[in-house]
C-alpha cells in the first residue's frame, strides 16, 4: 500500500482527508497523489438555458476557488516529508476519482460531512468502493489524522469482509492491537477464527471479540464499538445478506458512512 490518492477540494472535510493521507504516507513510506476536482454539479430542472447560465456561474466560482486551493496546498506539501504529486480534474467527483485511481492502492475521502459541501461524500465513497475496485478510507470531517495503533476489524465471514481484511494488511501490520469484531446472528459464512489465522500468517495476532446480536442489530453495535474510544479506525466490507451494491445504501455500511466517529476503511 504505497500509492495513496486523496481528494483535494476546498470544503470542510479537506483538512481531515489531507491529514489522514499524510499519516498514511509517512507510516507506509508511500506516495500521495492529490486529485483536485473542480466539481460540476448535474443540471437540475427542464430549463437548460437557465441551468446553463447557473452552471457557468457555479463552474467559474469553483474554478477560482480550486486554483487558490492548489496554490495553498502545493506550498504546504512542498514542506511535508512525503513524496507527492498533483493532478487537476474537472467534472463529477466520483467519475474523476475513478479515472485517477487506476494505480492507487487506497483512496482517501470523507464519510458524510455534518454540513454537506457540494460533493455528497457518503454517496461518492459508496460509488467508489464499487466502481473503482479500490479500498476507500472514509474519515470524519472533524478528524485530524488517523491513529494506526489500534484497529477494529468488523467480520461477518462474507467475501467483502475478507476482501477488506486482505486489503488492510499493510495498515494492520503497523498496529499495536488488532481486534476482530463480530456480531453473531447465526449466519456467519466463515468463522472469525479463520480471519485470525489469516492475520497470524502476517505476524498479526488479533484479539477476538464476539457478541450476540442485540436490538438494533449489527449497525448499532458496530457503531457503538467504534465510538468506545478504544480504536483508531475500523476495517469493514459489505455486511448483511443483500448484494454489496445494495447494502452500500443500507445497513452497516450506510450507518458507518453516516455516523462513524473514527475513520472507516472499506473494500469490496
PDB file of C-alpha atoms in Angstrom:
ATOM      1  CA  UNK A   1       0.000   0.000   0.000  1.00  0.00           C
ATOM      2  CA  UNK A   2       2.274   2.734  -1.323  1.00  0.00           C
ATOM      3  CA  UNK A   3       0.085   4.761  -3.669  1.00  0.00           C
ATOM      4  CA  UNK A   4      -2.397   6.976  -1.821  1.00  0.00           C
ATOM      5  CA  UNK A   5      -4.968   9.022  -3.731  1.00  0.00           C
ATOM      6  CA  UNK A   6      -6.597  11.837  -1.765  1.00  0.00           C
ATOM      7  CA  UNK A   7      -9.359  14.173  -2.880  1.00  0.00           C
ATOM      8  CA  UNK A   8      -8.249  17.801  -2.711  1.00  0.00           C
ATOM      9  CA  UNK A   9     -11.286  20.071  -2.777  1.00  0.00           C
ATOM     10  CA  UNK A  10     -11.917  23.245  -0.797  1.00  0.00           C
ATOM     11  CA  UNK A  11     -14.605  22.037   1.593  1.00  0.00           C
ATOM     12  CA  UNK A  12     -14.970  21.385   5.305  1.00  0.00           C
ATOM     13  CA  UNK A  13     -13.654  17.831   5.047  1.00  0.00           C
ATOM     14  CA  UNK A  14     -10.445  18.629   3.197  1.00  0.00           C
ATOM     15  CA  UNK A  15      -8.172  19.037   6.215  1.00  0.00           C
ATOM     16  CA  UNK A  16      -9.322  15.695   7.622  1.00  0.00           C
ATOM     17  CA  UNK A  17      -8.607  13.985   4.298  1.00  0.00           C
ATOM     18  CA  UNK A  18      -5.189  15.563   3.942  1.00  0.00           C
ATOM     19  CA  UNK A  19      -4.043  14.747   7.459  1.00  0.00           C
ATOM     20  CA  UNK A  20      -5.174  11.126   7.141  1.00  0.00           C
ATOM     21  CA  UNK A  21      -3.360  10.825   3.801  1.00  0.00           C
ATOM     22  CA  UNK A  22      -0.213  12.372   5.263  1.00  0.00           C
ATOM     23  CA  UNK A  23      -0.290   9.985   8.228  1.00  0.00           C
ATOM     24  CA  UNK A  24      -0.658   7.023   5.867  1.00  0.00           C
ATOM     25  CA  UNK A  25       2.068   8.300   3.580  1.00  0.00           C
ATOM     26  CA  UNK A  26       4.538   8.681   6.421  1.00  0.00           C
ATOM     27  CA  UNK A  27       3.683   5.388   8.120  1.00  0.00           C
ATOM     28  CA  UNK A  28       3.826   3.369   4.896  1.00  0.00           C
ATOM     29  CA  UNK A  29       6.630   5.366   3.235  1.00  0.00           C
ATOM     30  CA  UNK A  30       4.150   5.961   0.455  1.00  0.00           C
ATOM     31  CA  UNK A  31       3.426   8.436  -2.318  1.00  0.00           C
ATOM     32  CA  UNK A  32       0.427  10.783  -2.137  1.00  0.00           C
ATOM     33  CA  UNK A  33      -1.437  11.917  -5.249  1.00  0.00           C
ATOM     34  CA  UNK A  34      -3.592  14.973  -4.581  1.00  0.00           C
ATOM     35  CA  UNK A  35      -6.515  14.990  -7.001  1.00  0.00           C
ATOM     36  CA  UNK A  36      -8.013  18.477  -7.107  1.00  0.00           C
ATOM     37  CA  UNK A  37     -11.519  18.196  -8.524  1.00  0.00           C
ATOM     38  CA  UNK A  38     -13.283  21.263  -9.862  1.00  0.00           C
ATOM     39  CA  UNK A  39     -16.771  19.940  -9.339  1.00  0.00           C
ATOM     40  CA  UNK A  40     -19.505  20.310 -11.972  1.00  0.00           C
ATOM     41  CA  UNK A  41     -22.942  19.599 -10.478  1.00  0.00           C
ATOM     42  CA  UNK A  42     -25.663  17.910 -12.546  1.00  0.00           C
ATOM     43  CA  UNK A  43     -28.167  20.107 -14.405  1.00  0.00           C
ATOM     44  CA  UNK A  44     -31.388  20.390 -12.432  1.00  0.00           C
ATOM     45  CA  UNK A  45     -34.797  21.155 -13.906  1.00  0.00           C
ATOM     46  CA  UNK A  46     -36.001  21.375 -17.517  1.00  0.00           C
ATOM     47  CA  UNK A  47     -34.923  24.890 -18.472  1.00  0.00           C
ATOM     48  CA  UNK A  48     -31.499  24.145 -19.909  1.00  0.00           C
ATOM     49  CA  UNK A  49     -30.794  27.752 -20.890  1.00  0.00           C
ATOM     50  CA  UNK A  50     -31.233  28.984 -17.331  1.00  0.00           C
ATOM     51  CA  UNK A  51     -29.481  25.905 -15.976  1.00  0.00           C
ATOM     52  CA  UNK A  52     -26.585  26.579 -18.333  1.00  0.00           C
ATOM     53  CA  UNK A  53     -26.155  30.113 -17.017  1.00  0.00           C
ATOM     54  CA  UNK A  54     -26.341  28.861 -13.436  1.00  0.00           C
ATOM     55  CA  UNK A  55     -23.838  26.089 -14.132  1.00  0.00           C
ATOM     56  CA  UNK A  56     -21.441  28.542 -15.777  1.00  0.00           C
ATOM     57  CA  UNK A  57     -21.550  30.709 -12.661  1.00  0.00           C
ATOM     58  CA  UNK A  58     -21.001  27.709 -10.383  1.00  0.00           C
ATOM     59  CA  UNK A  59     -18.118  26.471 -12.523  1.00  0.00           C
ATOM     60  CA  UNK A  60     -16.469  29.896 -12.564  1.00  0.00           C
ATOM     61  CA  UNK A  61     -16.685  30.103  -8.777  1.00  0.00           C
ATOM     62  CA  UNK A  62     -15.401  26.530  -8.368  1.00  0.00           C
ATOM     63  CA  UNK A  63     -12.505  27.165 -10.755  1.00  0.00           C
ATOM     64  CA  UNK A  64     -11.414  30.301  -8.906  1.00  0.00           C
ATOM     65  CA  UNK A  65     -11.634  28.597  -5.530  1.00  0.00           C
ATOM     66  CA  UNK A  66      -9.768  25.465  -6.615  1.00  0.00           C
ATOM     67  CA  UNK A  67      -6.992  27.454  -8.273  1.00  0.00           C
ATOM     68  CA  UNK A  68      -6.416  29.213  -4.960  1.00  0.00           C
ATOM     69  CA  UNK A  69      -6.673  25.878  -3.146  1.00  0.00           C
ATOM     70  CA  UNK A  70      -3.980  24.420  -5.398  1.00  0.00           C
ATOM     71  CA  UNK A  71      -1.571  27.283  -4.707  1.00  0.00           C
ATOM     72  CA  UNK A  72      -2.058  26.915  -0.951  1.00  0.00           C
ATOM     73  CA  UNK A  73      -1.740  23.143  -0.856  1.00  0.00           C
ATOM     74  CA  UNK A  74       1.213  22.872  -3.220  1.00  0.00           C
ATOM     75  CA  UNK A  75       3.122  25.251  -0.952  1.00  0.00           C
ATOM     76  CA  UNK A  76       2.098  23.163   2.053  1.00  0.00           C
ATOM     77  CA  UNK A  77       3.055  19.811   0.545  1.00  0.00           C
ATOM     78  CA  UNK A  78       6.421  21.208  -0.518  1.00  0.00           C
ATOM     79  CA  UNK A  79       7.187  21.488   3.199  1.00  0.00           C
ATOM     80  CA  UNK A  80       5.943  17.989   4.105  1.00  0.00           C
ATOM     81  CA  UNK A  81       8.212  14.961   4.478  1.00  0.00           C
ATOM     82  CA  UNK A  82       6.333  12.771   1.976  1.00  0.00           C
ATOM     83  CA  UNK A  83       6.534  12.114  -1.755  1.00  0.00           C
ATOM     84  CA  UNK A  84       3.606  13.649  -3.625  1.00  0.00           C
ATOM     85  CA  UNK A  85       2.248  14.897  -6.921  1.00  0.00           C
ATOM     86  CA  UNK A  86      -0.723  16.973  -8.050  1.00  0.00           C
ATOM     87  CA  UNK A  87      -3.439  16.160 -10.594  1.00  0.00           C
ATOM     88  CA  UNK A  88      -6.211  18.528 -11.722  1.00  0.00           C
ATOM     89  CA  UNK A  89      -9.611  17.296 -12.882  1.00  0.00           C
ATOM     90  CA  UNK A  90     -12.961  18.845 -13.760  1.00  0.00           C
ATOM     91  CA  UNK A  91     -16.280  17.036 -13.614  1.00  0.00           C
ATOM     92  CA  UNK A  92     -18.381  14.881 -11.322  1.00  0.00           C
ATOM     93  CA  UNK A  93     -16.376  13.822  -8.280  1.00  0.00           C
ATOM     94  CA  UNK A  94     -16.767  10.037  -8.395  1.00  0.00           C
ATOM     95  CA  UNK A  95     -16.070   9.852 -12.138  1.00  0.00           C
ATOM     96  CA  UNK A  96     -12.932  11.988 -11.796  1.00  0.00           C
ATOM     97  CA  UNK A  97     -11.643   9.879  -8.914  1.00  0.00           C
ATOM     98  CA  UNK A  98     -12.308   6.579 -10.717  1.00  0.00           C
ATOM     99  CA  UNK A  99     -10.277   7.799 -13.701  1.00  0.00           C
ATOM    100  CA  UNK A 100      -7.403   8.857 -11.454  1.00  0.00           C
ATOM    101  CA  UNK A 101      -7.433   5.722  -9.290  1.00  0.00           C
ATOM    102  CA  UNK A 102      -6.188   3.108 -11.769  1.00  0.00           C
ATOM    103  CA  UNK A 103      -2.841   2.758  -9.977  1.00  0.00           C
ATOM    104  CA  UNK A 104      -3.957   3.826  -6.497  1.00  0.00           C
ATOM    105  CA  UNK A 105      -3.761   1.394  -3.586  1.00  0.00           C
ATOM    106  CA  UNK A 106      -6.211   3.335  -1.402  1.00  0.00           C
ATOM    107  CA  UNK A 107      -8.486   6.355  -1.852  1.00  0.00           C
ATOM    108  CA  UNK A 108      -8.913   8.862   0.992  1.00  0.00           C
ATOM    109  CA  UNK A 109     -12.301  10.586   1.200  1.00  0.00           C
ATOM    110  CA  UNK A 110     -14.751  11.641   3.895  1.00  0.00           C
ATOM    111  CA  UNK A 111     -17.724   9.882   5.338  1.00  0.00           C
ATOM    112  CA  UNK A 112     -20.844  12.071   5.305  1.00  0.00           C
ATOM    113  CA  UNK A 113     -19.999  15.641   6.299  1.00  0.00           C
ATOM    114  CA  UNK A 114     -22.059  17.263   9.020  1.00  0.00           C
ATOM    115  CA  UNK A 115     -22.512  20.387   6.875  1.00  0.00           C
ATOM    116  CA  UNK A 116     -22.552  18.884   3.381  1.00  0.00           C
ATOM    117  CA  UNK A 117     -20.429  20.524   0.700  1.00  0.00           C
ATOM    118  CA  UNK A 118     -21.422  20.432  -2.934  1.00  0.00           C
ATOM    119  CA  UNK A 119     -19.950  16.911  -3.099  1.00  0.00           C
ATOM    120  CA  UNK A 120     -22.040  14.215  -1.406  1.00  0.00           C
ATOM    121  CA  UNK A 121     -19.177  12.399   0.315  1.00  0.00           C
ATOM    122  CA  UNK A 122     -21.165   9.412   1.543  1.00  0.00           C
ATOM    123  CA  UNK A 123     -22.556   8.645  -1.892  1.00  0.00           C
ATOM    124  CA  UNK A 124     -19.197   9.304  -3.541  1.00  0.00           C
ATOM    125  CA  UNK A 125     -17.438   6.897  -1.167  1.00  0.00           C
ATOM    126  CA  UNK A 126     -20.123   4.255  -1.763  1.00  0.00           C
ATOM    127  CA  UNK A 127     -19.840   4.582  -5.543  1.00  0.00           C
ATOM    128  CA  UNK A 128     -16.068   4.400  -5.492  1.00  0.00           C
ATOM    129  CA  UNK A 129     -15.948   1.183  -3.491  1.00  0.00           C
ATOM    130  CA  UNK A 130     -17.962  -0.457  -6.276  1.00  0.00           C
ATOM    131  CA  UNK A 131     -16.738   1.375  -9.387  1.00  0.00           C
ATOM    132  CA  UNK A 132     -13.025   1.796  -8.664  1.00  0.00           C
ATOM    133  CA  UNK A 133     -12.325  -1.629  -7.197  1.00  0.00           C
ATOM    134  CA  UNK A 134     -10.054   0.087  -4.665  1.00  0.00           C
ATOM    135  CA  UNK A 135     -10.365   0.348  -0.888  1.00  0.00           C
ATOM    136  CA  UNK A 136     -11.646   3.643   0.448  1.00  0.00           C
ATOM    137  CA  UNK A 137     -10.617   5.273   3.717  1.00  0.00           C
ATOM    138  CA  UNK A 138     -13.556   7.482   4.712  1.00  0.00           C
ATOM    139  CA  UNK A 139     -12.706   9.926   7.503  1.00  0.00           C
ATOM    140  CA  UNK A 140     -14.991  12.133   9.618  1.00  0.00           C
ATOM    141  CA  UNK A 141     -14.836  15.790   8.678  1.00  0.00           C
ATOM    142  CA  UNK A 142     -13.688  16.794  12.146  1.00  0.00           C
ATOM    143  CA  UNK A 143     -10.908  14.198  12.464  1.00  0.00           C
ATOM    144  CA  UNK A 144      -7.267  15.218  12.292  1.00  0.00           C
ATOM    145  CA  UNK A 145      -5.126  12.313  11.166  1.00  0.00           C
ATOM    146  CA  UNK A 146      -5.527   8.593  11.775  1.00  0.00           C
ATOM    147  CA  UNK A 147      -4.374   6.560  14.761  1.00  0.00           C
ATOM    148  CA  UNK A 148      -2.903   3.407  13.251  1.00  0.00           C
ATOM    149  CA  UNK A 149      -2.023   1.835  16.614  1.00  0.00           C
ATOM    150  CA  UNK A 150      -5.429   0.275  17.327  1.00  0.00           C
ATOM    151  CA  UNK A 151      -7.688  -1.254  14.680  1.00  0.00           C
ATOM    152  CA  UNK A 152     -11.207  -2.685  14.843  1.00  0.00           C
ATOM    153  CA  UNK A 153     -11.877  -5.240  12.091  1.00  0.00           C
ATOM    154  CA  UNK A 154     -15.565  -5.975  11.560  1.00  0.00           C
ATOM    155  CA  UNK A 155     -16.107  -9.579  10.494  1.00  0.00           C
ATOM    156  CA  UNK A 156     -19.215 -11.333   9.201  1.00  0.00           C
ATOM    157  CA  UNK A 157     -17.481 -14.033   7.172  1.00  0.00           C
ATOM    158  CA  UNK A 158     -18.591 -12.570   3.830  1.00  0.00           C
ATOM    159  CA  UNK A 159     -16.344 -12.277   0.754  1.00  0.00           C
ATOM    160  CA  UNK A 160     -16.466  -8.487   1.147  1.00  0.00           C
ATOM    161  CA  UNK A 161     -15.279  -8.662   4.754  1.00  0.00           C
ATOM    162  CA  UNK A 162     -12.455 -10.948   3.636  1.00  0.00           C
ATOM    163  CA  UNK A 163     -11.527  -8.531   0.842  1.00  0.00           C
ATOM    164  CA  UNK A 164     -11.375  -5.632   3.295  1.00  0.00           C
ATOM    165  CA  UNK A 165      -9.247  -7.672   5.693  1.00  0.00           C
ATOM    166  CA  UNK A 166      -6.774  -8.587   2.949  1.00  0.00           C
ATOM    167  CA  UNK A 167      -6.569  -5.037   1.632  1.00  0.00           C
ATOM    168  CA  UNK A 168      -5.941  -3.612   5.106  1.00  0.00           C
ATOM    169  CA  UNK A 169      -2.994  -5.880   5.988  1.00  0.00           C
ATOM    170  CA  UNK A 170      -0.313  -3.205   5.328  1.00  0.00           C
ATOM    171  CA  UNK A 171      -2.078  -0.922   7.814  1.00  0.00           C
ATOM    172  CA  UNK A 172      -2.843  -3.676  10.310  1.00  0.00           C
ATOM    173  CA  UNK A 173       0.826  -4.657  10.445  1.00  0.00           C
ATOM    174  CA  UNK A 174       1.531  -1.212  11.914  1.00  0.00           C
ATOM    175  CA  UNK A 175      -0.947  -1.677  14.767  1.00  0.00           C
ATOM    176  CA  UNK A 176      -0.090  -2.498  18.357  1.00  0.00           C
ATOM    177  CA  UNK A 177      -3.507  -4.120  18.757  1.00  0.00           C
ATOM    178  CA  UNK A 178      -5.994  -5.507  16.252  1.00  0.00           C
ATOM    179  CA  UNK A 179      -9.463  -6.587  17.376  1.00  0.00           C
ATOM    180  CA  UNK A 180     -11.600  -8.894  15.249  1.00  0.00           C
ATOM    181  CA  UNK A 181     -15.217  -7.989  15.988  1.00  0.00           C
ATOM    182  CA  UNK A 182     -18.295  -9.976  15.031  1.00  0.00           C
ATOM    183  CA  UNK A 183     -21.988  -9.698  15.779  1.00  0.00           C
ATOM    184  CA  UNK A 184     -23.219 -13.297  15.860  1.00  0.00           C
ATOM    185  CA  UNK A 185     -26.583 -13.639  14.135  1.00  0.00           C
ATOM    186  CA  UNK A 186     -26.146 -17.351  13.457  1.00  0.00           C
ATOM    187  CA  UNK A 187     -25.479 -16.871   9.744  1.00  0.00           C
ATOM    188  CA  UNK A 188     -21.709 -16.341   9.535  1.00  0.00           C
ATOM    189  CA  UNK A 189     -20.296 -17.751   6.303  1.00  0.00           C
ATOM    190  CA  UNK A 190     -16.714 -18.123   7.516  1.00  0.00           C
ATOM    191  CA  UNK A 191     -15.677 -18.404  11.191  1.00  0.00           C
ATOM    192  CA  UNK A 192     -13.891 -15.498  12.792  1.00  0.00           C
ATOM    193  CA  UNK A 193     -11.099 -17.907  13.726  1.00  0.00           C
ATOM    194  CA  UNK A 194     -10.298 -18.233  10.018  1.00  0.00           C
ATOM    195  CA  UNK A 195      -9.710 -14.487   9.852  1.00  0.00           C
ATOM    196  CA  UNK A 196      -7.457 -14.674  12.911  1.00  0.00           C
ATOM    197  CA  UNK A 197      -5.450 -17.494  11.337  1.00  0.00           C
ATOM    198  CA  UNK A 198      -5.050 -15.494   8.132  1.00  0.00           C
ATOM    199  CA  UNK A 199      -3.715 -12.481  10.032  1.00  0.00           C
ATOM    200  CA  UNK A 200      -1.359 -14.623  12.093  1.00  0.00           C
ATOM    201  CA  UNK A 201       0.493 -15.537   8.908  1.00  0.00           C
ATOM    202  CA  UNK A 202       1.426 -11.866   8.633  1.00  0.00           C
ATOM    203  CA  UNK A 203       2.568 -11.863  12.266  1.00  0.00           C
ATOM    204  CA  UNK A 204      -0.621 -10.041  13.266  1.00  0.00           C
ATOM    205  CA  UNK A 205      -2.174 -11.636  16.341  1.00  0.00           C
ATOM    206  CA  UNK A 206      -5.657 -10.216  16.878  1.00  0.00           C
ATOM    207  CA  UNK A 207      -7.952 -10.231  19.867  1.00  0.00           C
ATOM    208  CA  UNK A 208     -11.303 -11.850  19.049  1.00  0.00           C
ATOM    209  CA  UNK A 209     -14.427 -10.084  20.289  1.00  0.00           C
ATOM    210  CA  UNK A 210     -17.663 -11.896  19.549  1.00  0.00           C
ATOM    211  CA  UNK A 211     -21.018 -10.526  20.744  1.00  0.00           C
ATOM    212  CA  UNK A 212     -24.622 -11.654  20.369  1.00  0.00           C
ATOM    213  CA  UNK A 213     -26.907  -9.638  18.159  1.00  0.00           C
ATOM    214  CA  UNK A 214     -28.988  -7.100  20.102  1.00  0.00           C
ATOM    215  CA  UNK A 215     -31.992  -4.904  19.253  1.00  0.00           C
ATOM    216  CA  UNK A 216     -30.868  -2.503  16.565  1.00  0.00           C
ATOM    217  CA  UNK A 217     -28.605  -5.157  15.137  1.00  0.00           C
ATOM    218  CA  UNK A 218     -25.101  -5.017  13.740  1.00  0.00           C
ATOM    219  CA  UNK A 219     -25.195  -1.370  12.573  1.00  0.00           C
ATOM    220  CA  UNK A 220     -25.893  -0.052  16.070  1.00  0.00           C
ATOM    221  CA  UNK A 221     -23.460  -2.455  17.739  1.00  0.00           C
ATOM    222  CA  UNK A 222     -20.550  -1.749  15.397  1.00  0.00           C
ATOM    223  CA  UNK A 223     -21.131   1.992  15.694  1.00  0.00           C
ATOM    224  CA  UNK A 224     -21.078   1.685  19.493  1.00  0.00           C
ATOM    225  CA  UNK A 225     -17.779  -0.198  19.330  1.00  0.00           C
ATOM    226  CA  UNK A 226     -16.302   2.466  17.045  1.00  0.00           C
ATOM    227  CA  UNK A 227     -17.443   5.170  19.465  1.00  0.00           C
ATOM    228  CA  UNK A 228     -15.951   3.437  22.522  1.00  0.00           C
ATOM    229  CA  UNK A 229     -12.650   5.313  22.274  1.00  0.00           C
ATOM    230  CA  UNK A 230     -10.653   2.078  22.114  1.00  0.00           C
ATOM    231  CA  UNK A 231      -9.900   2.102  18.392  1.00  0.00           C
ATOM    232  CA  UNK A 232      -8.246   4.362  15.842  1.00  0.00           C
ATOM    233  CA  UNK A 233     -10.091   3.106  12.781  1.00  0.00           C
ATOM    234  CA  UNK A 234     -12.483   0.435  11.509  1.00  0.00           C
ATOM    235  CA  UNK A 235     -11.906  -2.092   8.718  1.00  0.00           C
ATOM    236  CA  UNK A 236     -15.058  -3.477   7.122  1.00  0.00           C
ATOM    237  CA  UNK A 237     -16.597  -4.835   3.949  1.00  0.00           C
ATOM    238  CA  UNK A 238     -20.231  -5.174   2.902  1.00  0.00           C
ATOM    239  CA  UNK A 239     -22.467  -6.539   5.624  1.00  0.00           C
ATOM    240  CA  UNK A 240     -25.765  -8.337   5.630  1.00  0.00           C
ATOM    241  CA  UNK A 241     -27.244 -10.744   3.106  1.00  0.00           C
ATOM    242  CA  UNK A 242     -28.001  -8.290   0.294  1.00  0.00           C
ATOM    243  CA  UNK A 243     -25.713  -7.786  -2.642  1.00  0.00           C
ATOM    244  CA  UNK A 244     -22.979  -5.320  -1.695  1.00  0.00           C
ATOM    245  CA  UNK A 245     -24.088  -2.717  -4.216  1.00  0.00           C
ATOM    246  CA  UNK A 246     -27.454  -2.642  -2.453  1.00  0.00           C
ATOM    247  CA  UNK A 247     -26.026  -2.900   1.044  1.00  0.00           C
ATOM    248  CA  UNK A 248     -23.925   0.206   0.429  1.00  0.00           C
ATOM    249  CA  UNK A 249     -27.061   2.288   0.833  1.00  0.00           C
ATOM    250  CA  UNK A 250     -28.416   0.459   3.859  1.00  0.00           C
ATOM    251  CA  UNK A 251     -27.417  -1.442   6.954  1.00  0.00           C
ATOM    252  CA  UNK A 252     -23.986  -1.318   8.495  1.00  0.00           C
ATOM    253  CA  UNK A 253     -22.169   0.401   5.640  1.00  0.00           C
ATOM    254  CA  UNK A 254     -24.662   3.246   5.442  1.00  0.00           C
ATOM    255  CA  UNK A 255     -24.578   3.683   9.220  1.00  0.00           C
ATOM    256  CA  UNK A 256     -20.789   3.854   9.355  1.00  0.00           C
ATOM    257  CA  UNK A 257     -20.503   6.183   6.352  1.00  0.00           C
ATOM    258  CA  UNK A 258     -23.048   8.432   8.033  1.00  0.00           C
ATOM    259  CA  UNK A 259     -22.003   8.481  11.665  1.00  0.00           C
ATOM    260  CA  UNK A 260     -18.686   6.765  12.426  1.00  0.00           C
ATOM    261  CA  UNK A 261     -16.611   8.903  14.809  1.00  0.00           C
ATOM    262  CA  UNK A 262     -13.386   7.299  13.522  1.00  0.00           C
ATOM    263  CA  UNK A 263     -12.031   6.604  10.017  1.00  0.00           C
ATOM    264  CA  UNK A 264     -13.572   3.655   8.165  1.00  0.00           C
ATOM    265  CA  UNK A 265     -11.567   1.516   5.727  1.00  0.00           C
ATOM    266  CA  UNK A 266     -13.910  -0.203   3.269  1.00  0.00           C
ATOM    267  CA  UNK A 267     -13.254  -2.612   0.426  1.00  0.00           C
ATOM    268  CA  UNK A 268     -15.195  -4.834  -1.929  1.00  0.00           C
TER     269      UNK A 268
END
